[in-house]
């Protein structure tokens, strides 16, 4: 869904930072910091000094085998060591590292020292299960402390994690597990969602029956629902049993800077989701540095990112960014409006959250309940706010800024992706803010707007968002798909990476993101490919062919509109619509929100048989169909 930013750019309000913000900010001069960032290697290597390296790097950036860029070559480092072990040697030893809170109001606080013990025990247990450096471990878990412990345990011993979002379903699990040939899978009995317990274990069980590579399923008894470990005889073990009696010290594995850290599947414009690979040192550096400067992290901060660890936002800013800075991170399991729409603000007040990072879709949802709930709680602890995942509309921006931030807290609209690993375009707390614009590329990041030939476009004109220079947290490859990886990096001359977004720059150089330029949808901030939804449709016996596009939605940003061709004998009546919705949901999980299903006789296609989504989108928006010369009919 492309939003019309020409209208938006008429939004002329500018919000300036207060004197207090300016005085306390780590970066006081935005322009000067951007200037410094132009010397990429110097800038990033200075920032890399923040970590404890087992061995310093020999070369900052190696561009000899493009697009397989390498950072901090020759360096040896370990993520878990830097995120946990390092702090127990300091005054942070007994500081709370993780505050876990759920929708029932239950909480669990874990100090850095307790986290250290838990990670070590699990790391040793994983070794005893035969997990070695380079092996892939999967998780299908709720937002709970054991998930963070599992990921840190993997990184401690050099295992690569592949997190599967707990909102995904059997089909997605089977696909991801089989593609990565995972031997160990972590899951839990269930997760809390709006007063119910969603049974994750049965979904995992159903999936594992189709995944012969899985040797061990580690089950966390999270909600206390009685479960029997019998179905998958011999392959299952409770988490508690697994770590029982394990030694509480584990030597961190010295990882090469470029050793893979994790795989995270994300949707592309064609085919199945792709396994994005991030490596160790660059990713650590990118997440820690951007968090530090964008959210201006100080010693006394309490950081809360509401994103799920199942996606990149949670990887980078629930777990790794905060812990690498020694900052307490809030892990919340539940919805933003249960038991009531004040639940988030209640948490901010109770714990004194200082930095709050969320998604525009959640804000648009909460806006509907007015300011009754934001007024009910004391939100004065808050200092900086942030959003991510989709364009934020000025109304939602202003609502958050005014009613949550009380016009005191700068709002950071951060643009980035699973592939970028870290924030790429964002204001800093000292920046002038414009509601709806993500401001400028961060220091050490070179992003621009170009036309289809790679030439810069004039002010106010739409173009492709591209990155022109390598950055430390850039993804390094796609799992088992090197060819597709190479294609992504070579689209425009002079630019290294095409992000797949459309954008306009205004006279101050501010970026106004318009939306995706490809066939990727953003539903409530979740990324999903039209190809995946289409293949879910055609796996139903009634459907011959399907084409889907995004339809704009006031809360979710966009939802799915499907055009389907039915097999003879079927009619699109209420019963079949219900069945199709259920079917797509079973295949893809609740992320695939279906707005409308329309029956058609034909779909617009190119002569080579590819569906022309562009035509369907233009028709939907009542626009000119554009160039139809490649259209078959
Ligand atoms: C979109 C999420 C506008 C964009 C971290 C991008 C945004 C995709 C913003 C990546 C923003 C993310 N303004 N659009 N501030 N942030 N996007 O991989 O289309 O789930 O390409 O990563 O989200 O989605 P992903």
XYZ file of C-alpha atoms and ligand atoms in Angstrom:
658
model
C 0.000 0.000 0.000
C 1.560 3.271 -1.056
C 0.520 6.336 0.896
C 0.429 9.667 -0.839
C 3.256 11.576 0.760
C 2.736 14.660 -1.397
C -0.262 15.377 0.815
C 1.723 14.417 3.881
C 4.606 16.674 3.038
C 2.203 19.565 3.381
C 2.302 18.651 7.050
C 4.364 21.631 8.147
C 4.447 21.204 11.905
C 7.943 21.004 13.357
C 8.654 19.999 16.955
C 11.870 21.119 18.550
C 13.678 19.351 21.390
C 13.558 20.952 24.833
C 16.652 22.452 26.485
C 16.653 19.585 28.974
C 16.762 16.988 26.201
C 19.555 18.874 24.460
C 21.631 19.144 27.629
C 21.380 15.464 28.506
C 21.677 13.980 25.020
C 24.674 11.792 24.215
C 24.749 13.311 20.745
C 24.400 17.067 21.109
C 25.191 18.059 17.549
C 23.273 15.992 15.039
C 24.862 17.440 11.902
C 28.391 17.058 13.289
C 27.717 13.403 14.163
C 26.432 12.745 10.635
C 29.596 14.363 9.280
C 31.730 12.099 11.483
C 29.769 9.081 10.238
C 30.849 9.794 6.676
C 34.204 8.291 7.502
C 32.576 4.888 7.796
C 35.474 2.760 8.891
C 36.740 5.239 11.452
C 33.270 5.887 12.823
C 32.293 2.239 13.251
C 35.666 1.044 14.484
C 35.619 3.696 17.223
C 32.181 2.511 18.301
C 33.386 -1.118 18.244
C 35.699 -0.303 21.159
C 32.655 -0.496 23.457
C 32.882 -4.299 23.484
C 35.268 -6.738 25.110
C 36.983 -8.541 22.263
C 38.902 -11.789 22.783
C 40.993 -10.643 19.856
C 40.857 -7.278 18.092
C 40.086 -7.166 14.376
C 42.762 -6.789 11.685
C 40.577 -5.077 9.077
C 37.426 -3.010 9.630
C 35.701 -3.541 6.284
C 36.485 -5.971 3.516
C 34.808 -5.216 0.186
C 36.858 -7.577 -1.932
C 34.029 -10.026 -2.625
C 30.875 -7.944 -3.119
C 28.078 -8.346 -2.097
C 29.636 -10.579 0.552
C 30.912 -7.672 2.619
C 32.833 -8.485 5.783
C 33.258 -6.397 8.925
C 35.924 -6.575 11.644
C 37.856 -9.317 9.959
C 40.128 -11.341 12.209
C 38.269 -10.276 15.361
C 37.132 -12.772 18.002
C 34.137 -11.952 20.146
C 31.123 -13.530 21.853
C 27.706 -11.930 22.080
C 26.452 -13.577 25.292
C 29.744 -12.750 26.983
C 29.295 -9.071 26.102
C 25.584 -8.979 26.919
C 25.754 -10.841 30.223
C 29.141 -12.020 31.568
C 30.723 -8.605 31.105
C 28.188 -6.988 33.448
C 28.608 -9.405 36.340
C 32.174 -8.187 36.699
C 30.803 -4.664 37.182
C 28.488 -2.789 39.522
C 25.629 -4.047 37.357
C 26.009 -7.562 38.729
C 22.845 -7.354 40.822
C 20.981 -4.942 38.583
C 17.809 -6.283 37.005
C 18.489 -7.310 33.402
C 15.001 -8.506 32.459
C 11.599 -7.562 33.823
C 9.096 -10.067 32.524
C 5.448 -9.001 32.850
C 2.331 -10.674 31.520
C -1.271 -9.676 30.956
C -2.256 -11.234 34.272
C -0.052 -8.731 36.050
C 2.455 -11.412 37.065
C 6.101 -10.388 36.975
C 9.544 -11.920 37.218
C 12.726 -9.917 37.641
C 16.045 -11.455 36.649
C 19.346 -9.831 37.546
C 22.410 -9.970 35.314
C 23.948 -12.465 37.737
C 20.863 -14.706 37.685
C 20.752 -14.452 33.915
C 24.407 -15.429 33.761
C 23.764 -18.597 35.778
C 20.688 -19.531 33.760
C 22.411 -18.994 30.411
C 25.430 -21.029 31.481
C 23.356 -23.950 32.703
C 21.334 -24.078 29.525
C 24.438 -23.641 27.374
C 25.997 -26.667 29.065
C 22.784 -28.623 28.677
C 22.709 -27.817 24.962
C 26.259 -29.067 24.628
C 25.231 -32.288 26.337
C 22.466 -32.664 23.783
C 25.188 -32.614 21.156
C 24.664 -29.041 19.944
C 27.915 -27.675 18.555
C 29.169 -24.403 17.135
C 27.383 -23.751 13.829
C 24.386 -26.025 14.573
C 20.960 -24.435 14.201
C 18.488 -24.384 17.109
C 14.870 -23.254 16.706
C 12.439 -21.725 19.163
C 8.658 -21.531 18.998
C 7.926 -19.778 22.253
C 5.991 -17.004 23.914
C 7.626 -13.799 25.135
C 9.009 -15.362 28.313
C 12.371 -15.275 30.112
C 13.310 -18.759 28.916
C 13.204 -17.533 25.322
C 15.853 -14.911 26.031
C 17.873 -17.441 28.007
C 17.682 -19.935 25.136
C 18.886 -17.406 22.572
C 21.730 -16.236 24.775
C 22.708 -19.856 25.514
C 22.928 -20.490 21.766
C 25.144 -17.487 21.191
C 27.320 -18.460 24.141
C 28.264 -21.782 22.529
C 28.181 -20.531 18.939
C 24.960 -22.240 17.920
C 22.845 -20.336 15.386
C 19.292 -19.583 16.463
C 16.269 -19.498 14.227
C 13.309 -18.013 16.077
C 9.831 -18.837 14.799
C 7.168 -16.325 15.813
C 4.590 -17.851 18.164
C 1.766 -16.412 16.040
C 2.786 -18.551 13.066
C 1.196 -21.871 12.399
C 2.010 -25.500 11.538
C 2.838 -24.892 7.866
C 5.328 -22.123 8.636
C 6.966 -24.183 11.374
C 7.439 -27.244 9.179
C 8.851 -25.162 6.343
C 11.364 -23.322 8.521
C 12.456 -26.350 10.560
C 12.953 -28.546 7.520
C 14.841 -25.923 5.610
C 17.282 -25.416 8.475
C 17.399 -29.099 9.511
C 17.055 -28.180 13.158
C 17.975 -30.828 15.741
C 16.704 -29.030 18.848
C 13.421 -27.139 19.114
C 12.337 -25.119 22.153
C 8.648 -24.668 22.785
C 6.239 -24.081 25.668
C 2.912 -25.387 26.855
C 1.218 -22.155 25.893
C 1.079 -18.398 25.791
C -1.357 -15.922 27.349
C -3.505 -13.990 24.945
C -6.517 -11.920 26.015
C -7.451 -14.080 28.981
C -6.918 -17.355 27.179
C -4.005 -19.743 27.002
C -3.057 -20.479 23.402
C -1.777 -24.018 23.162
C 1.592 -23.798 21.418
C 2.603 -27.327 22.268
C -0.048 -28.997 20.088
C 0.978 -26.857 17.121
C 4.622 -27.766 17.691
C 3.672 -31.448 18.055
C 1.751 -31.443 14.789
C 4.671 -29.769 13.043
C 7.403 -31.988 14.479
C 5.656 -35.094 13.163
C 6.638 -33.755 9.736
C 10.168 -32.761 10.780
C 12.452 -35.791 11.010
C 15.571 -33.734 11.784
C 14.283 -32.733 15.240
C 15.929 -34.957 17.841
C 14.951 -33.064 20.977
C 12.014 -30.860 21.881
C 12.609 -28.809 24.996
C 9.312 -27.855 26.614
C 8.989 -24.907 28.987
C 6.117 -25.320 31.396
C 5.257 -21.657 31.145
C 1.559 -21.331 31.947
C 1.457 -24.325 34.244
C -1.043 -26.171 32.052
C -0.660 -29.883 32.793
C 1.048 -31.544 29.838
C 2.169 -35.046 29.218
C 5.347 -35.737 27.371
C 4.316 -38.800 25.528
C 3.154 -38.096 22.007
C 6.536 -37.800 20.440
C 7.989 -40.602 22.491
C 11.525 -40.126 23.608
C 12.111 -36.858 21.787
C 10.786 -34.511 24.481
C 12.169 -33.134 27.705
C 11.017 -30.436 30.130
C 13.272 -27.396 30.317
C 13.586 -27.751 34.082
C 14.730 -31.355 33.788
C 17.179 -30.463 31.061
C 19.095 -27.877 33.089
C 18.902 -29.793 36.376
C 22.358 -30.457 37.771
C 24.162 -28.594 34.987
C 27.285 -26.641 35.870
C 26.763 -22.913 36.228
C 29.897 -21.941 34.339
C 30.282 -22.213 30.607
C 33.250 -20.949 28.658
C 32.077 -18.521 25.956
C 32.907 -19.693 22.442
C 35.281 -17.226 20.793
C 33.433 -16.457 17.562
C 34.908 -14.978 14.430
C 33.352 -11.582 13.752
C 31.729 -13.022 10.653
C 30.467 -16.292 12.166
C 26.681 -16.576 11.689
C 24.690 -15.474 14.720
C 21.119 -16.173 13.711
C 18.699 -16.849 10.890
C 15.376 -15.082 10.800
C 12.766 -15.819 8.161
C 11.022 -12.875 6.576
C 8.686 -12.413 3.635
C 9.870 -11.353 0.219
C 8.021 -10.240 -2.863
C 8.130 -13.667 -4.465
C 8.034 -17.231 -3.257
C 8.521 -18.524 0.254
C 9.937 -16.502 3.157
C 13.703 -16.151 3.014
C 16.106 -17.005 5.824
C 18.008 -13.805 6.513
C 21.441 -14.479 8.012
C 23.107 -12.067 10.440
C 26.644 -12.461 11.691
C 28.209 -11.746 15.055
C 30.300 -8.596 15.511
C 28.639 -6.244 13.018
C 25.167 -7.067 14.254
C 26.179 -6.523 17.887
C 27.730 -3.205 16.998
C 24.807 -2.009 14.892
C 22.100 -2.788 17.426
C 23.967 -1.532 20.494
C 25.114 1.711 18.856
C 21.777 2.659 17.304
C 19.906 1.911 20.519
C 22.374 4.000 22.502
C 22.043 7.084 20.298
C 18.469 6.911 19.032
C 17.053 6.261 22.506
C 19.832 8.132 24.272
C 20.518 5.341 26.723
C 21.863 6.313 30.147
C 22.692 4.213 33.195
C 19.305 4.647 34.866
C 17.140 3.789 31.881
C 14.364 1.242 31.773
C 13.786 0.323 28.146
C 10.574 -1.168 26.855
C 10.151 -2.331 23.282
C 6.721 -3.868 22.763
C 7.816 -5.811 19.661
C 7.856 -9.596 19.687
C 11.137 -11.523 19.767
C 9.693 -13.537 16.884
C 10.601 -10.629 14.589
C 13.689 -8.517 14.075
C 12.460 -5.683 16.306
C 12.461 -8.031 19.264
C 15.823 -9.570 18.365
C 17.552 -6.210 18.085
C 15.748 -4.098 20.657
C 14.076 -6.366 23.238
C 17.028 -8.605 23.814
C 20.369 -7.800 22.206
C 20.548 -3.997 22.033
C 19.536 -3.389 25.662
C 21.565 -6.219 27.194
C 24.677 -5.260 25.206
C 24.379 -1.813 26.784
C 23.710 -3.273 30.241
C 20.219 -1.764 30.192
C 17.192 -3.302 31.880
C 14.731 -4.541 29.282
C 10.997 -5.115 29.703
C 9.577 -8.297 28.203
C 5.796 -8.132 27.976
C 3.574 -11.060 27.094
C 0.088 -9.992 26.084
C -1.992 -7.613 24.012
C -2.034 -3.795 24.316
C -5.702 -3.710 25.309
C -6.170 -6.553 27.746
C -7.443 -6.619 30.486
C -8.142 -3.024 29.460
C -6.646 -0.427 27.082
C -4.700 1.111 29.969
C -2.507 -1.934 30.549
C 0.597 -0.491 28.853
C 0.349 2.855 30.646
C -0.153 1.049 33.937
C 3.134 -0.781 33.339
C 4.915 2.470 32.426
C 3.761 3.969 35.727
C 4.387 0.930 37.907
C 7.947 0.297 36.757
C 8.936 3.801 35.721
C 9.676 2.991 32.075
C 11.875 5.737 30.606
C 12.106 4.762 26.922
C 9.132 3.286 25.097
C 9.300 1.786 21.604
C 6.191 0.523 19.828
C 4.294 0.154 16.529
C 1.986 2.691 14.833
C -0.756 0.071 14.511
C -0.910 -0.331 18.306
C -1.154 3.429 18.742
C -3.940 3.721 16.176
C -5.774 0.963 18.035
C -5.329 2.594 21.452
C -6.338 6.025 20.118
C -9.845 4.710 19.672
C -10.266 4.583 23.438
C -9.484 8.276 23.798
C -7.308 9.765 26.514
C -9.144 8.263 29.447
C -6.439 5.652 29.928
C -3.390 7.767 29.261
C -4.749 10.293 31.771
C -5.341 7.639 34.381
C -1.663 6.915 34.894
C 1.392 8.933 35.758
C 3.634 8.824 32.692
C 6.241 11.313 33.871
C 9.053 8.715 33.912
C 9.000 8.638 30.089
C 11.769 10.514 28.289
C 11.856 9.228 24.721
C 9.308 7.458 22.528
C 9.785 5.521 19.315
C 7.871 3.708 16.591
C 8.748 1.159 13.931
C 7.377 -1.247 11.371
C 5.257 0.869 9.035
C 4.674 4.492 8.191
C 3.149 6.454 11.054
C 0.340 8.811 10.123
C 0.573 12.343 11.576
C -2.617 11.846 13.662
C -1.134 8.834 15.465
C 2.205 10.630 15.814
C 0.577 13.658 17.432
C -1.603 11.501 19.675
C 1.395 9.592 21.016
C 3.518 12.721 21.329
C 0.809 14.663 23.155
C -0.990 12.148 25.320
C 1.780 9.718 26.176
C 4.852 11.912 25.841
C 3.037 15.026 27.142
C 4.888 17.072 24.504
C 8.106 16.529 26.478
C 9.380 13.331 24.880
C 10.921 13.331 21.412
C 9.359 10.691 19.165
C 11.794 8.620 17.090
C 10.198 7.266 13.917
C 12.783 4.612 13.049
C 12.987 3.088 9.574
C 14.766 -0.226 9.185
C 14.243 -3.886 8.228
C 15.005 -7.492 9.063
C 17.760 -7.209 6.457
C 19.319 -4.068 7.909
C 19.381 -5.521 11.442
C 19.550 -2.052 12.991
C 17.899 1.373 12.717
C 18.947 3.053 9.465
C 16.904 6.240 9.146
C 15.746 8.017 12.257
C 15.884 11.319 14.074
C 17.999 11.597 17.206
C 16.568 13.138 20.381
C 18.136 16.516 19.492
C 16.591 16.575 15.997
C 13.738 18.751 14.835
C 10.799 16.406 14.326
C 8.139 16.353 11.617
C 5.137 14.072 12.210
C 5.175 11.372 9.533
C 8.827 11.731 8.472
C 11.666 9.470 9.573
C 14.161 12.370 9.309
C 17.686 11.544 8.100
C 19.919 8.496 7.677
C 21.740 7.826 10.928
C 25.413 8.682 11.337
C 27.428 5.922 9.653
C 24.577 5.076 7.253
C 24.401 6.207 3.635
C 20.831 6.034 2.310
C 19.257 7.883 -0.597
C 16.327 8.094 -2.998
C 16.870 7.167 -6.654
C 14.876 6.544 -9.804
C 14.743 3.226 -11.651
C 18.171 3.885 -13.193
C 19.883 4.682 -9.930
C 19.935 8.476 -10.446
C 19.123 10.773 -7.517
C 15.599 12.221 -7.703
C 14.737 15.871 -7.092
C 13.213 17.115 -3.831
C 9.595 16.040 -3.418
C 9.673 13.378 -6.113
C 9.093 9.724 -5.222
C 11.789 7.117 -5.750
C 13.352 3.939 -4.432
C 14.948 3.839 -1.014
C 18.493 2.573 -1.485
C 21.553 2.133 0.674
C 24.810 3.227 -0.884
C 27.480 2.020 1.504
C 27.863 -1.093 3.655
C 26.780 -0.929 7.309
C 27.834 -3.224 10.165
C 24.502 -4.989 10.867
C 23.772 -5.644 7.193
C 22.495 -9.159 6.489
C 25.227 -11.333 5.043
C 23.358 -13.988 3.132
C 20.124 -15.893 2.691
C 19.999 -19.416 4.028
C 20.527 -21.823 1.110
C 19.774 -19.030 -1.339
C 22.992 -17.299 -2.317
C 21.708 -16.490 -5.815
C 18.700 -14.564 -4.595
C 20.938 -12.741 -2.138
C 23.211 -11.594 -4.950
C 20.256 -10.375 -7.014
C 19.015 -8.133 -4.201
C 22.349 -6.346 -4.114
C 22.766 -5.506 -7.735
C 19.603 -3.759 -8.831
C 20.705 -0.147 -9.212
C 24.050 1.133 -10.406
C 25.970 2.997 -7.711
C 23.743 1.734 -4.912
C 24.475 -1.397 -3.040
C 21.077 -2.368 -1.688
C 17.495 -1.774 -2.788
C 15.322 -1.825 0.328
C 12.017 -2.340 -1.493
C 10.420 0.869 -0.178
C 9.261 4.029 -1.932
C 10.198 7.346 -0.395
C 10.272 11.112 -0.972
C 12.779 13.575 0.417
C 11.732 17.099 1.365
C 13.713 20.328 1.178
C 15.471 19.540 4.490
C 16.468 16.100 3.231
C 13.929 14.411 5.533
C 12.702 11.005 4.346
C 8.945 10.461 4.049
C 8.419 6.733 3.616
C 5.535 5.900 1.291
C 5.357 2.126 1.633
C 6.665 -0.948 -0.138
C 7.555 -0.800 -3.797
C 7.150 -4.560 -4.165
C 4.586 -7.249 -3.422
C 5.157 -7.303 0.314
C 2.305 -6.345 2.644
C 2.520 -4.797 6.085
C -0.442 -5.927 8.153
C -0.406 -4.405 11.627
C 3.337 -4.014 11.136
C 3.782 -7.705 10.281
C 5.462 -8.430 7.018
C 3.835 -10.919 4.672
C 4.350 -11.649 0.985
C 1.437 -11.714 -1.445
C 2.916 -14.913 -2.906
C 2.591 -16.688 0.440
C -1.042 -15.691 0.828
C -1.782 -16.709 -2.755
C -0.245 -20.127 -2.279
C -2.258 -20.579 0.934
C -5.428 -19.839 -1.057
C -4.676 -22.253 -3.865
C -3.913 -25.034 -1.412
C -7.677 -25.041 -0.736
C -9.581 -27.431 -3.034
C -12.100 -24.767 -4.113
C -9.515 -22.319 -5.433
C -7.895 -22.528 -8.869
C -6.020 -19.255 -8.805
C -5.603 -16.316 -6.474
C -4.104 -12.833 -6.489
C -3.902 -10.666 -3.389
C -3.152 -7.022 -2.761
C -3.157 -4.766 0.289
C -6.253 -2.718 1.059
C -5.848 0.230 3.363
C -7.183 -0.161 6.882
C -7.472 2.592 9.486
C -6.009 0.509 12.334
C -3.900 -2.225 10.769
C -2.454 -0.034 8.031
C -3.321 -2.623 5.453
C -5.233 -5.878 5.217
C -5.633 -8.468 2.479
C -7.963 -8.167 -0.474
C -8.066 -11.403 -2.462
C -9.246 -12.021 -6.007
C -9.924 -15.703 -6.581
C -10.932 -17.962 -9.407
C -13.047 -20.852 -8.153
C -13.136 -24.400 -9.418
C -16.343 -25.370 -11.261
C -19.140 -26.308 -8.904
C -18.066 -23.940 -6.122
C -19.804 -20.678 -5.301
C -18.496 -17.865 -3.143
C -21.178 -17.982 -0.446
C -20.842 -17.084 3.235
C -19.941 -20.656 4.173
C -17.086 -20.887 1.680
C -15.799 -17.423 2.636
C -15.657 -18.544 6.269
C -13.914 -21.751 5.287
C -11.334 -19.938 3.153
C -10.581 -17.488 5.947
C -10.072 -20.361 8.361
C -7.902 -22.202 5.877
C -5.584 -19.244 5.198
C -5.320 -18.603 8.918
C -4.409 -22.226 9.555
C -1.693 -22.071 6.895
C -0.209 -18.695 7.817
C -1.412 -17.853 11.320
C -3.381 -14.827 12.534
C -0.998 -12.369 10.824
C -2.839 -12.953 7.551
C -5.855 -10.698 8.131
C -8.368 -11.145 5.321
C -10.459 -8.101 4.560
C -12.295 -9.080 1.424
C -12.520 -12.009 -0.961
C -13.822 -11.345 -4.456
C -14.586 -13.924 -7.071
C -13.271 -13.201 -10.588
C -13.125 -15.038 -13.924
C -9.698 -13.813 -14.954
C -6.635 -12.201 -13.443
C -4.433 -9.595 -15.121
C -1.262 -11.359 -16.226
C 1.832 -10.696 -18.244
C 2.428 -12.722 -21.382
C 4.737 -14.951 -19.383
C 1.905 -15.658 -16.943
C 2.927 -13.508 -13.964
C 0.097 -11.846 -12.063
C 0.226 -8.064 -12.454
C -0.506 -6.886 -8.932
C 0.125 -3.334 -10.055
C -3.002 -3.398 -12.211
C -5.142 -4.754 -9.379
C -3.796 -2.105 -7.017
C -4.428 0.716 -9.466
C -7.953 -0.535 -10.073
C -8.549 -0.709 -6.328
C -7.392 2.866 -5.854
C -9.393 4.061 -8.874
C -6.183 5.145 -10.590
C -4.989 5.094 -14.157
C -3.840 1.551 -15.015
C -0.521 2.872 -16.323
C 1.492 0.976 -18.880
C -0.494 -2.122 -19.829
C 1.571 -3.091 -22.866
C 2.834 -6.256 -21.174
C -0.659 -7.261 -20.169
C -1.796 -10.426 -21.875
C -5.497 -9.559 -21.872
C 8.453 -0.943 6.860
C 10.760 -4.092 10.724
C 7.763 3.380 7.376
C 9.176 -0.778 5.538
C 11.842 -3.412 11.556
C 10.296 -1.789 5.645
C 8.621 1.318 7.916
C 9.621 -2.918 6.358
C 9.239 1.860 9.069
C 10.551 -3.838 7.081
C 9.048 3.251 9.339
C 9.726 -0.248 8.921
N 8.299 3.957 8.465
N 7.899 2.084 7.077
N 9.546 3.841 10.416
N 9.912 0.856 9.671
N 8.938 0.011 7.875
O 11.587 -6.546 8.034
O 8.296 -1.089 4.502
O 9.501 -6.569 9.459
O 10.813 -2.182 4.412
O 11.357 -4.927 9.820
O 8.744 -2.258 7.286
O 9.835 -4.776 7.826
P 10.552 -5.799 8.781
